[in-house]
Amino acid sequence: THADYCWRCHQRMDPLGLPLEQFDDFGRWREEEKGKPVVTTGEIRIGDPALDGPVKDPFEMMERLARSERVEQVFVRHAFRYFLGRNETLDDAPTLIDAHRAYRAKGGSMKALVASLLGSDSFLLRQQSTSKDRESTVQ
């Protein structure tokens, strides 16, 4: 049925998405949607005991995520990918570790994170890809 088809994805999205129902499409606070109180309870289920569990609203969810070293590491990895224009490899592990340390040492400073990434061997010793390299990744 249509409901079963939709639920296959919604069973994964809803626990994280429902707390965000506290805000409308434009990010404005709301108490109701279509005359009914919004449901803001949800759950984090990613397989990390430090993060997993029910949340009562978006603020509890964000606080839990913000305190997580794992979430910081994911953020650093995505910053790496953005600024270096590629996914990380095993050889980039020291760069990622140093960038995370710089970020934490400065109290979550994006400036320190970017400076660490752009001063790293991963960035400074990068090789420019050839048109042949680009063609092989497009396929």
Short mmCIF file of N, CA and C in Angstrom, two decimals:
data_model
loop_
_atom_site.label_atom_id
_atom_site.label_comp_id
_atom_site.label_asym_id
_atom_site.label_seq_id
_atom_site.Cartn_x
_atom_site.Cartn_y
_atom_site.Cartn_z
N THR A 1 0.84 -1.19 0.00
CA THR A 1 0.00 0.00 0.00
C THR A 1 0.87 1.24 0.00
N HIS A 2 0.24 2.36 -0.27
CA HIS A 2 0.94 3.65 -0.28
C HIS A 2 1.53 3.96 1.09
N ALA A 3 0.77 3.69 2.14
CA ALA A 3 1.24 3.97 3.51
C ALA A 3 2.47 3.12 3.85
N ASP A 4 2.47 1.86 3.44
CA ASP A 4 3.63 1.01 3.69
C ASP A 4 4.86 1.51 2.94
N TYR A 5 4.64 1.94 1.70
CA TYR A 5 5.73 2.46 0.88
C TYR A 5 6.34 3.70 1.54
N CYS A 6 5.50 4.60 2.01
CA CYS A 6 5.98 5.83 2.66
C CYS A 6 6.67 5.52 3.98
N TRP A 7 6.13 4.57 4.74
CA TRP A 7 6.66 4.29 6.07
C TRP A 7 8.08 3.73 6.02
N ARG A 8 8.46 3.09 4.92
CA ARG A 8 9.82 2.54 4.81
C ARG A 8 10.87 3.61 5.06
N CYS A 9 10.65 4.81 4.58
CA CYS A 9 11.60 5.90 4.81
C CYS A 9 11.24 6.68 6.07
N HIS A 10 9.96 6.92 6.27
CA HIS A 10 9.55 7.74 7.41
C HIS A 10 9.90 7.11 8.76
N GLN A 11 9.98 5.80 8.82
CA GLN A 11 10.35 5.18 10.10
C GLN A 11 11.77 5.56 10.49
N ARG A 12 12.61 5.92 9.52
CA ARG A 12 13.96 6.38 9.81
C ARG A 12 14.02 7.89 10.03
N MET A 13 13.24 8.64 9.26
CA MET A 13 13.29 10.10 9.31
C MET A 13 12.51 10.70 10.47
N ASP A 14 11.34 10.16 10.76
CA ASP A 14 10.45 10.78 11.74
C ASP A 14 11.06 10.96 13.12
N PRO A 15 11.77 9.97 13.67
CA PRO A 15 12.31 10.18 15.01
C PRO A 15 13.23 11.40 15.12
N LEU A 16 14.00 11.69 14.08
CA LEU A 16 14.85 12.89 14.09
C LEU A 16 14.11 14.12 13.59
N GLY A 17 13.15 13.94 12.73
CA GLY A 17 12.44 15.07 12.14
C GLY A 17 11.33 15.66 12.98
N LEU A 18 10.64 14.82 13.76
CA LEU A 18 9.50 15.32 14.53
C LEU A 18 9.86 16.43 15.52
N PRO A 19 11.02 16.37 16.20
CA PRO A 19 11.35 17.50 17.07
C PRO A 19 11.43 18.83 16.32
N LEU A 20 11.78 18.79 15.05
CA LEU A 20 11.90 20.02 14.27
C LEU A 20 10.55 20.57 13.82
N GLU A 21 9.48 19.81 14.08
CA GLU A 21 8.13 20.30 13.78
C GLU A 21 7.78 21.52 14.63
N GLN A 22 8.59 21.79 15.65
CA GLN A 22 8.38 22.96 16.50
C GLN A 22 8.49 24.24 15.67
N PHE A 23 9.06 24.13 14.48
CA PHE A 23 9.30 25.29 13.61
C PHE A 23 8.56 25.08 12.29
N ASP A 24 8.06 26.17 11.73
CA ASP A 24 7.35 26.07 10.46
C ASP A 24 8.35 26.03 9.30
N ASP A 25 7.81 26.11 8.08
CA ASP A 25 8.65 26.02 6.88
C ASP A 25 9.71 27.12 6.80
N PHE A 26 9.47 28.24 7.48
CA PHE A 26 10.39 29.37 7.45
C PHE A 26 11.26 29.44 8.70
N GLY A 27 11.17 28.43 9.57
CA GLY A 27 11.98 28.40 10.78
C GLY A 27 11.39 29.19 11.94
N ARG A 28 10.12 29.60 11.81
CA ARG A 28 9.47 30.35 12.89
C ARG A 28 8.89 29.38 13.92
N TRP A 29 8.97 29.78 15.19
CA TRP A 29 8.41 29.00 16.29
C TRP A 29 6.91 28.82 16.10
N ARG A 30 6.41 27.64 16.44
CA ARG A 30 4.97 27.41 16.40
C ARG A 30 4.58 26.41 17.47
N GLU A 31 3.38 26.55 17.93
CA GLU A 31 2.81 25.63 18.92
C GLU A 31 1.82 24.67 18.27
N GLU A 32 1.23 25.11 17.14
CA GLU A 32 0.19 24.33 16.47
C GLU A 32 0.46 24.24 14.98
N GLU A 33 -0.08 23.19 14.38
CA GLU A 33 -0.12 23.06 12.93
C GLU A 33 -1.51 22.60 12.56
N LYS A 34 -2.18 23.38 11.71
CA LYS A 34 -3.55 23.08 11.29
C LYS A 34 -4.47 22.90 12.50
N GLY A 35 -4.27 23.74 13.51
CA GLY A 35 -5.14 23.74 14.68
C GLY A 35 -4.86 22.67 15.71
N LYS A 36 -3.82 21.87 15.50
CA LYS A 36 -3.48 20.81 16.45
C LYS A 36 -2.09 21.09 17.03
N PRO A 37 -1.87 20.70 18.29
CA PRO A 37 -0.53 20.89 18.87
C PRO A 37 0.52 20.09 18.09
N VAL A 38 1.69 20.71 17.87
CA VAL A 38 2.75 19.97 17.18
C VAL A 38 3.36 18.94 18.12
N VAL A 39 3.74 17.82 17.55
CA VAL A 39 4.40 16.75 18.30
C VAL A 39 5.89 16.96 18.14
N THR A 40 6.60 17.16 19.26
CA THR A 40 8.03 17.44 19.17
C THR A 40 8.89 16.34 19.79
N THR A 41 8.26 15.24 20.16
CA THR A 41 9.05 14.13 20.73
C THR A 41 9.68 13.33 19.59
N GLY A 42 10.85 12.83 19.84
CA GLY A 42 11.54 12.05 18.82
C GLY A 42 12.56 11.15 19.47
N GLU A 43 13.49 10.68 18.67
CA GLU A 43 14.49 9.76 19.18
C GLU A 43 15.71 9.78 18.28
N ILE A 44 16.88 9.71 18.91
CA ILE A 44 18.12 9.54 18.16
C ILE A 44 18.43 8.05 18.17
N ARG A 45 18.61 7.48 16.97
CA ARG A 45 18.89 6.04 16.83
C ARG A 45 19.98 5.84 15.80
N ILE A 46 21.22 6.03 16.22
CA ILE A 46 22.32 5.84 15.26
C ILE A 46 23.30 4.76 15.71
N GLY A 47 23.00 4.09 16.81
CA GLY A 47 23.87 3.03 17.29
C GLY A 47 25.01 3.51 18.18
N ASP A 48 24.86 4.69 18.76
CA ASP A 48 25.87 5.24 19.66
C ASP A 48 25.23 5.43 21.03
N PRO A 49 25.61 4.62 22.02
CA PRO A 49 24.97 4.70 23.34
C PRO A 49 25.03 6.10 23.97
N ALA A 50 26.05 6.87 23.64
CA ALA A 50 26.17 8.22 24.19
C ALA A 50 25.14 9.18 23.59
N LEU A 51 24.61 8.85 22.43
CA LEU A 51 23.65 9.73 21.75
C LEU A 51 22.23 9.17 21.72
N ASP A 52 22.11 7.87 21.58
CA ASP A 52 20.81 7.25 21.35
C ASP A 52 19.86 7.45 22.52
N GLY A 53 18.58 7.58 22.17
CA GLY A 53 17.54 7.67 23.18
C GLY A 53 16.50 8.70 22.81
N PRO A 54 15.39 8.71 23.55
CA PRO A 54 14.31 9.64 23.26
C PRO A 54 14.69 11.09 23.58
N VAL A 55 14.08 12.01 22.85
CA VAL A 55 14.22 13.45 23.11
C VAL A 55 12.83 14.06 23.15
N LYS A 56 12.66 15.06 23.99
CA LYS A 56 11.33 15.67 24.15
C LYS A 56 11.07 16.81 23.18
N ASP A 57 12.16 17.43 22.67
CA ASP A 57 11.99 18.57 21.78
C ASP A 57 13.28 18.84 21.02
N PRO A 58 13.27 19.83 20.10
CA PRO A 58 14.48 20.06 19.31
C PRO A 58 15.65 20.55 20.15
N PHE A 59 15.37 21.20 21.26
CA PHE A 59 16.45 21.74 22.08
C PHE A 59 17.21 20.62 22.78
N GLU A 60 16.50 19.63 23.29
CA GLU A 60 17.16 18.48 23.91
C GLU A 60 17.97 17.71 22.87
N MET A 61 17.42 17.57 21.67
CA MET A 61 18.11 16.85 20.61
C MET A 61 19.40 17.59 20.22
N MET A 62 19.32 18.90 20.04
CA MET A 62 20.48 19.67 19.63
C MET A 62 21.55 19.71 20.73
N GLU A 63 21.12 19.81 21.98
CA GLU A 63 22.07 19.80 23.09
C GLU A 63 22.85 18.49 23.13
N ARG A 64 22.16 17.40 22.96
CA ARG A 64 22.82 16.09 22.98
C ARG A 64 23.80 15.97 21.82
N LEU A 65 23.37 16.38 20.64
CA LEU A 65 24.25 16.31 19.48
C LEU A 65 25.45 17.25 19.64
N ALA A 66 25.21 18.44 20.18
CA ALA A 66 26.29 19.42 20.34
C ALA A 66 27.36 18.98 21.32
N ARG A 67 27.00 18.16 22.29
CA ARG A 67 27.96 17.66 23.28
C ARG A 67 28.75 16.45 22.81
N SER A 68 28.43 15.94 21.64
CA SER A 68 29.00 14.69 21.15
C SER A 68 30.33 14.90 20.41
N GLU A 69 31.35 14.19 20.87
CA GLU A 69 32.64 14.22 20.16
C GLU A 69 32.48 13.58 18.78
N ARG A 70 31.63 12.58 18.68
CA ARG A 70 31.41 11.91 17.39
C ARG A 70 30.82 12.89 16.37
N VAL A 71 29.88 13.71 16.81
CA VAL A 71 29.29 14.70 15.91
C VAL A 71 30.34 15.72 15.48
N GLU A 72 31.20 16.13 16.41
CA GLU A 72 32.30 17.04 16.06
C GLU A 72 33.18 16.42 14.98
N GLN A 73 33.51 15.14 15.13
CA GLN A 73 34.36 14.47 14.15
C GLN A 73 33.70 14.40 12.78
N VAL A 74 32.41 14.18 12.76
CA VAL A 74 31.68 14.17 11.49
C VAL A 74 31.72 15.56 10.86
N PHE A 75 31.54 16.59 11.69
CA PHE A 75 31.61 17.98 11.20
C PHE A 75 32.99 18.27 10.60
N VAL A 76 34.05 17.87 11.30
CA VAL A 76 35.41 18.08 10.80
C VAL A 76 35.61 17.35 9.48
N ARG A 77 35.10 16.12 9.38
CA ARG A 77 35.24 15.35 8.14
C ARG A 77 34.52 16.04 6.98
N HIS A 78 33.35 16.59 7.24
CA HIS A 78 32.63 17.29 6.17
C HIS A 78 33.32 18.60 5.79
N ALA A 79 33.91 19.29 6.76
CA ALA A 79 34.69 20.50 6.45
C ALA A 79 35.89 20.12 5.59
N PHE A 80 36.56 19.03 5.94
CA PHE A 80 37.68 18.52 5.12
C PHE A 80 37.21 18.32 3.68
N ARG A 81 36.12 17.62 3.51
CA ARG A 81 35.62 17.31 2.16
C ARG A 81 35.30 18.58 1.39
N TYR A 82 34.73 19.56 2.07
CA TYR A 82 34.37 20.81 1.40
C TYR A 82 35.63 21.57 0.97
N PHE A 83 36.56 21.78 1.90
CA PHE A 83 37.72 22.61 1.61
C PHE A 83 38.76 21.91 0.73
N LEU A 84 38.83 20.60 0.78
CA LEU A 84 39.79 19.90 -0.07
C LEU A 84 39.15 19.36 -1.34
N GLY A 85 37.85 19.39 -1.43
CA GLY A 85 37.16 19.00 -2.65
C GLY A 85 37.21 17.52 -2.95
N ARG A 86 37.40 16.73 -1.90
CA ARG A 86 37.45 15.28 -2.10
C ARG A 86 37.16 14.58 -0.78
N ASN A 87 36.89 13.30 -0.85
CA ASN A 87 36.73 12.50 0.36
C ASN A 87 38.10 12.22 0.97
N GLU A 88 38.10 11.96 2.25
CA GLU A 88 39.34 11.65 2.95
C GLU A 88 39.78 10.22 2.65
N THR A 89 41.07 9.97 2.82
CA THR A 89 41.63 8.63 2.70
C THR A 89 42.31 8.29 4.02
N LEU A 90 42.79 7.08 4.15
CA LEU A 90 43.51 6.70 5.37
C LEU A 90 44.73 7.59 5.59
N ASP A 91 45.37 8.03 4.52
CA ASP A 91 46.54 8.89 4.64
C ASP A 91 46.20 10.26 5.23
N ASP A 92 44.92 10.63 5.21
CA ASP A 92 44.49 11.92 5.74
C ASP A 92 44.17 11.88 7.23
N ALA A 93 44.29 10.71 7.85
CA ALA A 93 43.94 10.59 9.27
C ALA A 93 44.66 11.62 10.15
N PRO A 94 45.98 11.84 9.97
CA PRO A 94 46.64 12.85 10.81
C PRO A 94 46.06 14.25 10.61
N THR A 95 45.69 14.58 9.40
CA THR A 95 45.10 15.89 9.12
C THR A 95 43.77 16.03 9.85
N LEU A 96 42.94 14.99 9.81
CA LEU A 96 41.64 15.04 10.47
C LEU A 96 41.80 15.13 11.99
N ILE A 97 42.74 14.38 12.53
CA ILE A 97 42.99 14.41 13.98
C ILE A 97 43.47 15.79 14.40
N ASP A 98 44.43 16.35 13.65
CA ASP A 98 44.95 17.68 13.97
C ASP A 98 43.87 18.75 13.84
N ALA A 99 43.04 18.65 12.82
CA ALA A 99 41.97 19.63 12.63
C ALA A 99 40.96 19.56 13.76
N HIS A 100 40.63 18.36 14.20
CA HIS A 100 39.69 18.22 15.32
C HIS A 100 40.31 18.78 16.60
N ARG A 101 41.57 18.52 16.82
CA ARG A 101 42.25 19.06 18.02
C ARG A 101 42.26 20.59 17.98
N ALA A 102 42.55 21.17 16.82
CA ALA A 102 42.57 22.64 16.68
C ALA A 102 41.19 23.21 16.95
N TYR A 103 40.18 22.58 16.41
CA TYR A 103 38.79 23.01 16.60
C TYR A 103 38.43 23.02 18.08
N ARG A 104 38.75 21.93 18.78
CA ARG A 104 38.43 21.81 20.21
C ARG A 104 39.26 22.76 21.07
N ALA A 105 40.55 22.90 20.76
CA ALA A 105 41.45 23.74 21.56
C ALA A 105 41.00 25.19 21.58
N LYS A 106 40.34 25.62 20.51
CA LYS A 106 39.86 27.00 20.42
C LYS A 106 38.36 27.09 20.70
N GLY A 107 37.83 26.11 21.42
CA GLY A 107 36.43 26.17 21.84
C GLY A 107 35.43 26.05 20.71
N GLY A 108 35.75 25.26 19.70
CA GLY A 108 34.82 25.06 18.58
C GLY A 108 34.95 26.16 17.54
N SER A 109 36.17 26.60 17.29
CA SER A 109 36.42 27.69 16.35
C SER A 109 36.50 27.19 14.91
N MET A 110 35.61 27.68 14.08
CA MET A 110 35.63 27.35 12.66
C MET A 110 36.92 27.89 12.03
N LYS A 111 37.34 29.07 12.48
CA LYS A 111 38.57 29.67 11.96
C LYS A 111 39.77 28.76 12.23
N ALA A 112 39.88 28.22 13.44
CA ALA A 112 40.97 27.31 13.78
C ALA A 112 40.89 26.03 12.95
N LEU A 113 39.69 25.52 12.74
CA LEU A 113 39.49 24.32 11.94
C LEU A 113 39.97 24.54 10.51
N VAL A 114 39.52 25.63 9.90
CA VAL A 114 39.89 25.92 8.50
C VAL A 114 41.39 26.16 8.39
N ALA A 115 41.98 26.91 9.34
CA ALA A 115 43.42 27.16 9.30
C ALA A 115 44.19 25.84 9.39
N SER A 116 43.74 24.94 10.24
CA SER A 116 44.40 23.64 10.35
C SER A 116 44.30 22.86 9.05
N LEU A 117 43.13 22.83 8.45
CA LEU A 117 42.95 22.10 7.20
C LEU A 117 43.80 22.69 6.07
N LEU A 118 43.79 24.01 5.95
CA LEU A 118 44.49 24.64 4.84
C LEU A 118 46.00 24.69 5.05
N GLY A 119 46.46 24.43 6.26
CA GLY A 119 47.89 24.34 6.54
C GLY A 119 48.40 22.91 6.58
N SER A 120 47.53 21.97 6.31
CA SER A 120 47.89 20.55 6.42
C SER A 120 48.62 20.04 5.17
N ASP A 121 49.35 18.95 5.35
CA ASP A 121 49.98 18.29 4.21
C ASP A 121 48.93 17.83 3.20
N SER A 122 47.78 17.41 3.70
CA SER A 122 46.72 16.95 2.79
C SER A 122 46.33 18.05 1.81
N PHE A 123 46.36 19.29 2.27
CA PHE A 123 46.00 20.41 1.40
C PHE A 123 47.22 20.90 0.63
N LEU A 124 48.32 21.12 1.33
CA LEU A 124 49.50 21.73 0.70
C LEU A 124 50.17 20.82 -0.31
N LEU A 125 50.09 19.51 -0.12
CA LEU A 125 50.75 18.57 -1.02
C LEU A 125 49.77 17.89 -1.97
N ARG A 126 48.59 18.45 -2.09
CA ARG A 126 47.59 17.82 -2.96
C ARG A 126 48.04 17.90 -4.41
N GLN A 127 47.60 16.93 -5.18
CA GLN A 127 47.92 16.90 -6.59
C GLN A 127 46.70 17.30 -7.38
N GLN A 128 46.93 18.09 -8.39
CA GLN A 128 45.81 18.49 -9.24
C GLN A 128 45.39 17.31 -10.08
N SER A 129 44.09 17.08 -10.11
CA SER A 129 43.60 15.95 -10.91
C SER A 129 43.64 16.31 -12.39
N THR A 130 43.83 15.30 -13.20
CA THR A 130 43.85 15.50 -14.65
C THR A 130 42.45 15.29 -15.19
N SER A 131 42.25 15.64 -16.43
CA SER A 131 40.93 15.44 -17.03
C SER A 131 40.61 13.95 -17.08
N LYS A 132 41.62 13.10 -17.24
CA LYS A 132 41.40 11.65 -17.24
C LYS A 132 40.89 11.19 -15.87
N ASP A 133 41.46 11.74 -14.75
CA ASP A 133 40.99 11.41 -13.41
C ASP A 133 39.52 11.80 -13.24
N ARG A 134 39.19 12.99 -13.72
CA ARG A 134 37.81 13.47 -13.57
C ARG A 134 36.84 12.60 -14.37
N GLU A 135 37.26 12.16 -15.56
CA GLU A 135 36.40 11.31 -16.38
C GLU A 135 36.12 9.99 -15.68
N SER A 136 37.13 9.43 -15.02
CA SER A 136 36.94 8.12 -14.39
C SER A 136 36.03 8.21 -13.16
N THR A 137 35.97 9.37 -12.52
CA THR A 137 35.10 9.50 -11.34
C THR A 137 33.67 9.81 -11.73
N VAL A 138 33.46 10.30 -12.94
CA VAL A 138 32.11 10.63 -13.39
C VAL A 138 31.32 9.38 -13.73
N GLN A 139 31.99 8.35 -14.20
CA GLN A 139 31.30 7.15 -14.67
C GLN A 139 30.65 6.39 -13.58
#
